[in-house]
Amino acid sequence: MNISEVATRQNITPATLRYYEQQGLIKPIKRNASGIRDYSNEDLKWIEFIKCMRSSGLSIGSLAQYMELFQKGDITLKERQKILELEYAKLLEKQAQINQAVTKLGNKIKNYQVKITQSE
């Protein structure tokens, strides 16, 4: 699959895919005889993982570190687990903050509904 097809499929830009590769978030993509990037299914799985981690707030640096460790194999399992556990804890904190904001917003909306009903 070429870069345009992957970009469309993953809903990101070709520039983003090139950036991910430059930053070491994905391994260098194999190229066909014409020099065009040829993404594999394994590459697509990594891109999906990166998108998920980025949307959760994981930094480029942490992702690059994770990828570097992954490429070293199973001797880095504990280090990779620590990275993911740290990010998981951050996500849980963020989730709690979002849940609190949703509750406050819901209560504020209910207050307006009561006031509007009373004024009618």
PDB file of C-alpha atoms in Angstrom:
ATOM      1  CA  MET A   1       0.000   0.000   0.000  1.00  0.00           C
ATOM      2  CA  ASN A   2       1.443   3.407  -0.904  1.00  0.00           C
ATOM      3  CA  ILE A   3       1.577   6.447   1.358  1.00  0.00           C
ATOM      4  CA  SER A   4      -1.554   8.079  -0.087  1.00  0.00           C
ATOM      5  CA  GLU A   5      -3.614   4.934   0.401  1.00  0.00           C
ATOM      6  CA  VAL A   6      -2.401   4.550   3.977  1.00  0.00           C
ATOM      7  CA  ALA A   7      -3.008   8.226   4.727  1.00  0.00           C
ATOM      8  CA  THR A   8      -6.578   7.989   3.439  1.00  0.00           C
ATOM      9  CA  ARG A   9      -7.227   4.734   5.247  1.00  0.00           C
ATOM     10  CA  GLN A  10      -5.807   6.041   8.550  1.00  0.00           C
ATOM     11  CA  ASN A  11      -7.293   9.536   8.166  1.00  0.00           C
ATOM     12  CA  ILE A  12      -3.944  11.284   8.483  1.00  0.00           C
ATOM     13  CA  THR A  13      -1.741  13.155   6.039  1.00  0.00           C
ATOM     14  CA  PRO A  14       1.171  11.716   4.091  1.00  0.00           C
ATOM     15  CA  ALA A  15       3.331  14.365   5.810  1.00  0.00           C
ATOM     16  CA  THR A  16       2.344  12.905   9.185  1.00  0.00           C
ATOM     17  CA  LEU A  17       3.343   9.428   8.042  1.00  0.00           C
ATOM     18  CA  ARG A  18       6.707  10.733   6.853  1.00  0.00           C
ATOM     19  CA  TYR A  19       7.153  12.529  10.173  1.00  0.00           C
ATOM     20  CA  TYR A  20       6.393   9.367  12.136  1.00  0.00           C
ATOM     21  CA  GLU A  21       9.045   7.567  10.129  1.00  0.00           C
ATOM     22  CA  GLN A  22      11.600  10.382  10.550  1.00  0.00           C
ATOM     23  CA  GLN A  23      11.027  10.459  14.311  1.00  0.00           C
ATOM     24  CA  GLY A  24      11.503   6.709  14.635  1.00  0.00           C
ATOM     25  CA  LEU A  25       7.902   6.005  15.601  1.00  0.00           C
ATOM     26  CA  ILE A  26       7.656   3.475  12.818  1.00  0.00           C
ATOM     27  CA  LYS A  27      10.501   1.523  11.333  1.00  0.00           C
ATOM     28  CA  PRO A  28      11.766   2.670   7.938  1.00  0.00           C
ATOM     29  CA  ILE A  29       9.148   1.679   5.381  1.00  0.00           C
ATOM     30  CA  LYS A  30      10.214  -0.701   2.644  1.00  0.00           C
ATOM     31  CA  ARG A  31      10.198   0.763  -0.839  1.00  0.00           C
ATOM     32  CA  ASN A  32       9.250  -0.812  -4.130  1.00  0.00           C
ATOM     33  CA  ALA A  33      11.458  -0.890  -7.225  1.00  0.00           C
ATOM     34  CA  SER A  34      10.392   2.681  -8.064  1.00  0.00           C
ATOM     35  CA  GLY A  35      11.401   3.941  -4.612  1.00  0.00           C
ATOM     36  CA  ILE A  36       7.805   4.438  -3.456  1.00  0.00           C
ATOM     37  CA  ARG A  37       6.981   3.507   0.132  1.00  0.00           C
ATOM     38  CA  ASP A  38       5.177   0.173   0.334  1.00  0.00           C
ATOM     39  CA  TYR A  39       3.402  -0.190   3.693  1.00  0.00           C
ATOM     40  CA  SER A  40       2.747  -3.660   5.063  1.00  0.00           C
ATOM     41  CA  ASN A  41      -0.113  -4.802   7.293  1.00  0.00           C
ATOM     42  CA  GLU A  42       2.346  -4.764  10.204  1.00  0.00           C
ATOM     43  CA  ASP A  43       3.153  -1.117   9.417  1.00  0.00           C
ATOM     44  CA  LEU A  44      -0.574  -0.328   9.475  1.00  0.00           C
ATOM     45  CA  LYS A  45      -0.907  -1.914  12.925  1.00  0.00           C
ATOM     46  CA  TRP A  46       1.929   0.276  14.218  1.00  0.00           C
ATOM     47  CA  ILE A  47       0.332   3.386  12.727  1.00  0.00           C
ATOM     48  CA  GLU A  48      -2.970   2.542  14.431  1.00  0.00           C
ATOM     49  CA  PHE A  49      -1.115   2.058  17.722  1.00  0.00           C
ATOM     50  CA  ILE A  50       0.692   5.381  17.302  1.00  0.00           C
ATOM     51  CA  LYS A  51      -2.537   7.207  16.502  1.00  0.00           C
ATOM     52  CA  CYS A  52      -4.196   5.735  19.579  1.00  0.00           C
ATOM     53  CA  MET A  53      -1.282   6.626  21.835  1.00  0.00           C
ATOM     54  CA  ARG A  54      -0.967  10.142  20.389  1.00  0.00           C
ATOM     55  CA  SER A  55      -4.681  10.802  20.841  1.00  0.00           C
ATOM     56  CA  SER A  56      -4.319   9.770  24.465  1.00  0.00           C
ATOM     57  CA  GLY A  57      -1.558  12.314  24.968  1.00  0.00           C
ATOM     58  CA  LEU A  58       1.562  10.178  24.685  1.00  0.00           C
ATOM     59  CA  SER A  59       4.484  12.304  23.552  1.00  0.00           C
ATOM     60  CA  ILE A  60       6.499  11.726  20.382  1.00  0.00           C
ATOM     61  CA  GLY A  61       9.543  11.175  22.604  1.00  0.00           C
ATOM     62  CA  SER A  62       7.866   8.456  24.668  1.00  0.00           C
ATOM     63  CA  LEU A  63       6.609   6.747  21.547  1.00  0.00           C
ATOM     64  CA  ALA A  64      10.036   6.869  19.940  1.00  0.00           C
ATOM     65  CA  GLN A  65      11.546   5.420  23.121  1.00  0.00           C
ATOM     66  CA  TYR A  66       8.920   2.665  23.144  1.00  0.00           C
ATOM     67  CA  MET A  67       9.594   1.841  19.482  1.00  0.00           C
ATOM     68  CA  GLU A  68      13.341   1.764  20.069  1.00  0.00           C
ATOM     69  CA  LEU A  69      12.860  -0.650  22.957  1.00  0.00           C
ATOM     70  CA  PHE A  70      10.437  -2.772  20.943  1.00  0.00           C
ATOM     71  CA  GLN A  71      13.006  -3.204  18.195  1.00  0.00           C
ATOM     72  CA  LYS A  72      15.498  -4.548  20.748  1.00  0.00           C
ATOM     73  CA  GLY A  73      13.178  -7.447  21.479  1.00  0.00           C
ATOM     74  CA  ASP A  74      11.917  -9.187  24.575  1.00  0.00           C
ATOM     75  CA  ILE A  75      14.849  -8.117  26.746  1.00  0.00           C
ATOM     76  CA  THR A  76      13.052  -4.751  26.993  1.00  0.00           C
ATOM     77  CA  LEU A  77       9.644  -6.062  28.047  1.00  0.00           C
ATOM     78  CA  LYS A  78       9.840  -4.581  31.552  1.00  0.00           C
ATOM     79  CA  GLU A  79      10.941  -1.176  30.270  1.00  0.00           C
ATOM     80  CA  ARG A  80       8.132  -1.090  27.715  1.00  0.00           C
ATOM     81  CA  GLN A  81       5.633  -2.146  30.357  1.00  0.00           C
ATOM     82  CA  LYS A  82       6.792   0.731  32.593  1.00  0.00           C
ATOM     83  CA  ILE A  83       6.245   3.240  29.784  1.00  0.00           C
ATOM     84  CA  LEU A  84       2.739   1.924  29.167  1.00  0.00           C
ATOM     85  CA  GLU A  85       1.894   1.791  32.877  1.00  0.00           C
ATOM     86  CA  LEU A  86       2.971   5.401  33.327  1.00  0.00           C
ATOM     87  CA  GLU A  87       0.874   6.495  30.361  1.00  0.00           C
ATOM     88  CA  TYR A  88      -2.052   4.426  31.610  1.00  0.00           C
ATOM     89  CA  ALA A  89      -1.915   6.186  34.975  1.00  0.00           C
ATOM     90  CA  LYS A  90      -1.853   9.565  33.211  1.00  0.00           C
ATOM     91  CA  LEU A  91      -4.895   8.561  31.162  1.00  0.00           C
ATOM     92  CA  LEU A  92      -6.807   7.486  34.247  1.00  0.00           C
ATOM     93  CA  GLU A  93      -6.069  10.870  35.809  1.00  0.00           C
ATOM     94  CA  LYS A  94      -7.223  12.647  32.669  1.00  0.00           C
ATOM     95  CA  GLN A  95     -10.354  10.482  32.572  1.00  0.00           C
ATOM     96  CA  ALA A  96     -11.186  11.432  36.160  1.00  0.00           C
ATOM     97  CA  GLN A  97     -10.788  15.116  35.312  1.00  0.00           C
ATOM     98  CA  ILE A  98     -13.013  14.752  32.252  1.00  0.00           C
ATOM     99  CA  ASN A  99     -15.647  12.854  34.238  1.00  0.00           C
ATOM    100  CA  GLN A 100     -15.650  15.613  36.840  1.00  0.00           C
ATOM    101  CA  ALA A 101     -16.049  18.283  34.149  1.00  0.00           C
ATOM    102  CA  VAL A 102     -18.884  16.329  32.497  1.00  0.00           C
ATOM    103  CA  THR A 103     -20.706  16.072  35.818  1.00  0.00           C
ATOM    104  CA  LYS A 104     -20.313  19.805  36.512  1.00  0.00           C
ATOM    105  CA  LEU A 105     -21.484  20.684  33.022  1.00  0.00           C
ATOM    106  CA  GLY A 106     -24.480  18.367  33.320  1.00  0.00           C
ATOM    107  CA  ASN A 107     -25.439  19.963  36.628  1.00  0.00           C
ATOM    108  CA  LYS A 108     -25.083  23.437  35.152  1.00  0.00           C
ATOM    109  CA  ILE A 109     -27.381  22.487  32.255  1.00  0.00           C
ATOM    110  CA  LYS A 110     -29.960  21.078  34.717  1.00  0.00           C
ATOM    111  CA  ASN A 111     -29.834  24.359  36.674  1.00  0.00           C
ATOM    112  CA  TYR A 112     -30.583  26.293  33.499  1.00  0.00           C
ATOM    113  CA  GLN A 113     -33.445  23.931  32.646  1.00  0.00           C
ATOM    114  CA  VAL A 114     -34.971  24.490  36.106  1.00  0.00           C
ATOM    115  CA  LYS A 115     -34.622  28.284  35.809  1.00  0.00           C
ATOM    116  CA  ILE A 116     -36.097  28.318  32.309  1.00  0.00           C
ATOM    117  CA  THR A 117     -39.035  26.118  33.398  1.00  0.00           C
ATOM    118  CA  GLN A 118     -39.703  28.373  36.403  1.00  0.00           C
ATOM    119  CA  SER A 119     -39.634  31.538  34.300  1.00  0.00           C
ATOM    120  CA  GLU A 120     -42.183  30.241  31.765  1.00  0.00           C
TER     121      GLU A 120
END
